[in-house]
PDB file of C-alpha atoms in Angstrom:
ATOM      1  CA  MET Q   1       3.336  18.428  21.638  1.00 44.00           C
ATOM      2  CA  GLN Q   2       1.019  16.513  19.256  1.00 47.00           C
ATOM      3  CA  ILE Q   3      -0.342  17.811  16.021  1.00 50.00           C
ATOM      4  CA  GLY Q   4      -3.279  15.882  14.524  1.00 51.00           C
ATOM      5  CA  VAL Q   5      -2.244  12.647  16.037  1.00 50.00           C
ATOM      6  CA  GLU Q   6      -4.331   9.468  15.487  1.00 55.00           C
ATOM      7  CA  THR Q   7      -4.188   7.368  18.511  1.00 51.00           C
ATOM      8  CA  SER Q   8      -4.138   4.050  16.410  1.00 49.00           C
ATOM      9  CA  LYS Q   9      -1.147   5.100  14.665  1.00 48.00           C
ATOM     10  CA  ALA Q  10       0.616   6.453  18.030  1.00 47.00           C
ATOM     11  CA  VAL Q  11       0.457   2.843  19.508  1.00 52.00           C
ATOM     12  CA  ASP Q  12       1.305   0.600  16.371  1.00 73.00           C
ATOM     13  CA  ASN Q  13       4.974   0.821  17.033  1.00 82.00           C
ATOM     14  CA  LYS Q  14       6.528   1.666  13.710  1.00 95.00           C
ATOM     15  CA  ARG Q  15      10.185   2.604  14.038  1.00 97.00           C
ATOM     16  CA  LEU Q  16      11.767   5.292  11.903  1.00 98.00           C
ATOM     17  CA  PHE Q  17      15.430   6.193  11.642  1.00 98.00           C
ATOM     18  CA  VAL Q  18      16.090   9.569  10.132  1.00 98.00           C
ATOM     19  CA  VAL Q  19      19.772  10.103   8.978  1.00 98.00           C
ATOM     20  CA  ALA Q  20      21.012  13.354   7.549  1.00 97.00           C
ATOM     21  CA  ASN Q  21      24.075  15.544   7.661  1.00 97.00           C
ATOM     22  CA  ASP Q  22      21.669  18.558   7.886  1.00 95.00           C
ATOM     23  CA  ASP Q  23      20.816  18.968  11.557  1.00 96.00           C
ATOM     24  CA  ILE Q  24      17.792  20.951  10.891  1.00 96.00           C
ATOM     25  CA  THR Q  25      16.395  18.640   8.320  1.00 96.00           C
ATOM     26  CA  ARG Q  26      16.982  15.799  10.856  1.00 97.00           C
ATOM     27  CA  MET Q  27      15.467  17.448  13.862  1.00 97.00           C
ATOM     28  CA  ALA Q  28      12.542  18.876  11.692  1.00 97.00           C
ATOM     29  CA  LEU Q  29      11.500  15.285  10.378  1.00 98.00           C
ATOM     30  CA  GLN Q  30      12.011  13.851  13.825  1.00 97.00           C
ATOM     31  CA  PHE Q  31       9.653  16.597  15.379  1.00 97.00           C
ATOM     32  CA  MET Q  32       7.095  16.007  12.445  1.00 97.00           C
ATOM     33  CA  LEU Q  33       6.980  12.251  13.059  1.00 97.00           C
ATOM     34  CA  HIS Q  34       7.750  11.438  16.538  1.00 95.00           C
ATOM     35  CA  ASP Q  35       3.913  11.784  17.747  1.00 93.00           C
ATOM     36  CA  GLU Q  36       2.782   8.702  15.487  1.00 92.00           C
ATOM     37  CA  ASN Q  37       6.111   6.852  15.288  1.00 96.00           C
ATOM     38  CA  GLU Q  38       9.083   5.655  17.415  1.00 96.00           C
ATOM     39  CA  THR Q  39      11.350   8.114  15.541  1.00 97.00           C
ATOM     40  CA  HIS Q  40      15.125   8.160  15.851  1.00 97.00           C
ATOM     41  CA  ASP Q  41      17.087  11.286  15.017  1.00 96.00           C
ATOM     42  CA  LEU Q  42      20.682   9.832  14.111  1.00 97.00           C
ATOM     43  CA  ALA Q  43      23.678  11.840  12.884  1.00 94.00           C
ATOM     44  CA  SER Q  44      25.104   9.049  10.812  1.00 97.00           C
ATOM     45  CA  LEU Q  45      24.627   5.773   9.021  1.00 97.00           C
ATOM     46  CA  GLU Q  46      26.996   4.179  11.291  1.00 97.00           C
ATOM     47  CA  ALA Q  47      24.810   5.136  14.207  1.00 97.00           C
ATOM     48  CA  ALA Q  48      21.868   3.839  12.535  1.00 97.00           C
ATOM     49  CA  PHE Q  49      23.575   0.660  11.916  1.00 98.00           C
ATOM     50  CA  ASP Q  50      24.747   0.191  15.471  1.00 97.00           C
ATOM     51  CA  LYS Q  51      21.240   1.060  16.702  1.00 97.00           C
ATOM     52  CA  SER Q  52      19.707  -1.492  14.165  1.00 97.00           C
ATOM     53  CA  THR Q  53      21.370  -4.360  16.079  1.00 95.00           C
ATOM     54  CA  GLU Q  54      18.901  -3.431  18.889  1.00 93.00           C
ATOM     55  CA  TRP Q  55      15.846  -2.095  16.886  1.00 92.00           C
ATOM     56  CA  LYS Q  56      15.446  -2.630  13.556  1.00 95.00           C
ATOM     57  CA  PRO Q  57      13.675   0.160  11.701  1.00 98.00           C
ATOM     58  CA  ASP Q  58      10.556   0.125   9.034  1.00 98.00           C
ATOM     59  CA  LEU Q  59      11.725   2.984   7.476  1.00 98.00           C
ATOM     60  CA  LEU Q  60      14.761   5.113   7.002  1.00 98.00           C
ATOM     61  CA  LEU Q  61      14.571   8.588   6.094  1.00 98.00           C
ATOM     62  CA  LEU Q  62      18.065   9.528   4.423  1.00 98.00           C
ATOM     63  CA  GLY Q  63      19.157  12.921   3.482  1.00 98.00           C
ATOM     64  CA  ILE Q  64      20.636  13.061  -0.233  1.00 98.00           C
ATOM     65  CA  ASP Q  65      23.390  14.777   1.403  1.00 98.00           C
ATOM     66  CA  VAL Q  66      24.432  11.511   2.849  1.00 98.00           C
ATOM     67  CA  VAL Q  67      24.351   9.741  -0.450  1.00 98.00           C
ATOM     68  CA  SER Q  68      26.192  12.874  -2.100  1.00 98.00           C
ATOM     69  CA  GLU Q  69      28.951  12.676   0.685  1.00 97.00           C
ATOM     70  CA  ARG Q  70      29.420   8.852   0.501  1.00 97.00           C
ATOM     71  CA  GLY Q  71      28.510   7.913  -3.103  1.00 97.00           C
ATOM     72  CA  ILE Q  72      25.421   5.968  -4.690  1.00 98.00           C
ATOM     73  CA  ASP Q  73      26.888   2.664  -3.450  1.00 97.00           C
ATOM     74  CA  VAL Q  74      25.690   3.630   0.031  1.00 98.00           C
ATOM     75  CA  LEU Q  75      22.414   2.704  -1.000  1.00 98.00           C
ATOM     76  CA  ALA Q  76      23.373  -0.959  -1.542  1.00 97.00           C
ATOM     77  CA  GLN Q  77      25.156  -0.949   1.884  1.00 97.00           C
ATOM     78  CA  VAL Q  78      22.077   0.343   3.407  1.00 97.00           C
ATOM     79  CA  LYS Q  79      20.065  -2.347   1.813  1.00 97.00           C
ATOM     80  CA  SER Q  80      22.272  -5.141   2.998  1.00 97.00           C
ATOM     81  CA  ARG Q  81      22.858  -3.865   6.449  1.00 97.00           C
ATOM     82  CA  LEU Q  82      18.998  -2.907   6.843  1.00 97.00           C
ATOM     83  CA  ALA Q  83      17.185  -5.479   5.123  1.00 94.00           C
ATOM     84  CA  ASP Q  84      13.480  -5.287   4.668  1.00 95.00           C
ATOM     85  CA  THR Q  85      13.897  -1.367   5.759  1.00 98.00           C
ATOM     86  CA  LYS Q  86      12.042   1.046   3.361  1.00 98.00           C
ATOM     87  CA  ILE Q  87      14.177   3.905   2.084  1.00 98.00           C
ATOM     88  CA  LEU Q  88      12.705   7.393   1.796  1.00 98.00           C
ATOM     89  CA  LEU Q  89      15.115   9.819   0.181  1.00 98.00           C
ATOM     90  CA  VAL Q  90      14.820  13.532   1.214  1.00 98.00           C
ATOM     91  CA  ALA Q  91      16.073  15.944  -1.386  1.00 98.00           C
ATOM     92  CA  GLU Q  92      15.724  19.540  -2.596  1.00 97.00           C
ATOM     93  CA  SER Q  93      14.589  18.725  -6.062  1.00 96.00           C
ATOM     94  CA  ARG Q  94      13.306  15.875  -8.180  1.00 96.00           C
ATOM     95  CA  ASP Q  95      15.643  17.306 -11.295  1.00 96.00           C
ATOM     96  CA  ASP Q  96      18.778  16.590  -9.347  1.00 97.00           C
ATOM     97  CA  PRO Q  97      20.609  13.890 -11.253  1.00 97.00           C
ATOM     98  CA  LEU Q  98      21.524  12.099  -8.034  1.00 98.00           C
ATOM     99  CA  VAL Q  99      17.922  11.785  -7.151  1.00 98.00           C
ATOM    100  CA  THR Q 100      17.350  10.000 -10.653  1.00 97.00           C
ATOM    101  CA  SER Q 101      20.489   7.678  -9.678  1.00 98.00           C
ATOM    102  CA  CYS Q 102      19.010   6.972  -6.368  1.00 98.00           C
ATOM    103  CA  GLN Q 103      15.673   6.143  -7.925  1.00 97.00           C
ATOM    104  CA  SER Q 104      17.479   3.664 -10.271  1.00 97.00           C
ATOM    105  CA  ALA Q 105      19.268   2.174  -7.221  1.00 97.00           C
ATOM    106  CA  GLY Q 106      15.867   1.172  -5.697  1.00 96.00           C
ATOM    107  CA  ILE Q 107      14.778   3.662  -3.182  1.00 98.00           C
ATOM    108  CA  ASP Q 108      11.370   3.301  -1.997  1.00 98.00           C
ATOM    109  CA  GLY Q 109      10.203   6.960  -2.051  1.00 98.00           C
ATOM    110  CA  LEU Q 110      11.155  10.362  -2.356  1.00 98.00           C
ATOM    111  CA  LEU Q 111      10.162  13.395  -0.025  1.00 98.00           C
ATOM    112  CA  LEU Q 112      11.007  16.826  -1.636  1.00 98.00           C
ATOM    113  CA  LYS Q 113      11.671  20.060   0.466  1.00 97.00           C
ATOM    114  CA  PRO Q 114      10.246  22.276   1.754  1.00 97.00           C
ATOM    115  CA  LEU Q 115       8.894  19.912   4.459  1.00 97.00           C
ATOM    116  CA  THR Q 116       5.326  20.082   5.663  1.00 97.00           C
ATOM    117  CA  VAL Q 117       3.865  18.055   8.432  1.00 96.00           C
ATOM    118  CA  GLU Q 118       0.977  16.908   6.209  1.00 95.00           C
ATOM    119  CA  ASP Q 119       3.216  15.923   3.148  1.00 96.00           C
ATOM    120  CA  VAL Q 120       5.745  14.024   5.488  1.00 97.00           C
ATOM    121  CA  ARG Q 121       3.268  12.125   7.354  1.00 96.00           C
ATOM    122  CA  ARG Q 122       1.471  11.276   4.092  1.00 96.00           C
ATOM    123  CA  LYS Q 123       4.504   9.970   2.654  1.00 97.00           C
ATOM    124  CA  VAL Q 124       5.628   8.106   5.446  1.00 97.00           C
ATOM    125  CA  ASP Q 125       2.231   6.587   6.217  1.00 96.00           C
ATOM    126  CA  GLY Q 126       2.080   5.589   2.466  1.00 96.00           C
ATOM    127  CA  LEU Q 127       5.546   3.692   2.790  1.00 97.00           C
ATOM    128  CA  LEU Q 128       4.336   2.037   6.130  1.00 97.00           C
ATOM    129  CA  GLY Q 129       1.074   0.974   4.632  1.00 95.00           C
ATOM    130  CA  ARG Q 130      -1.249   3.033   6.786  1.00 91.00           C
ATOM    131  CA  LYS Q 131      -4.193   4.845   5.427  1.00 79.00           C
ATOM    132  CA  ARG Q 132      -4.363   8.575   6.320  1.00 62.00           C
ATOM    133  CA  ALA Q 133      -7.461  10.044   7.916  1.00 58.00           C
ATOM    134  CA  PRO Q 134      -9.572  12.201   5.455  1.00 54.00           C
ATOM    135  CA  ILE Q 135      -9.256  15.306   7.936  1.00 52.00           C
ATOM    136  CA  GLN Q 136      -6.471  17.501   7.216  1.00 57.00           C
ATOM    137  CA  ILE Q 137      -3.984  18.548   9.779  1.00 54.00           C
ATOM    138  CA  HIS Q 138      -4.554  22.268   9.169  1.00 57.00           C
ATOM    139  CA  ALA Q 139      -8.443  21.896   9.387  1.00 54.00           C
ATOM    140  CA  LEU Q 140      -8.050  20.497  13.053  1.00 53.00           C
TER     141      LEU Q 140
END
């Protein structure tokens, strides 16, 4: 199913990896983004690292639950293993102290829940250097 998809974006071959411990968040993000991007839903960072040997991602959407479980040092590991890949942290609240630590550690962006198709695509497009169409998705 395609929701407000721009053809030029669907064929420009941007690759996204979505890694989060929360299956629902991971699958929702994959669903929201797969029409305009090559989006891979991965259950672990190890799976992302393995897949990156074959296909390097342009953007990693990383659940804060992964950082919470593995520690803030995981961001340095991601940056060294996925060089030139931007990191978009997915979190519940901007006020979480771990979010502040992640921002200090050099994440490229923050995506806050609740997730909406329009907000997710706008944030992803911004990090990928794309311009959004002036038509809002709900207006289509």
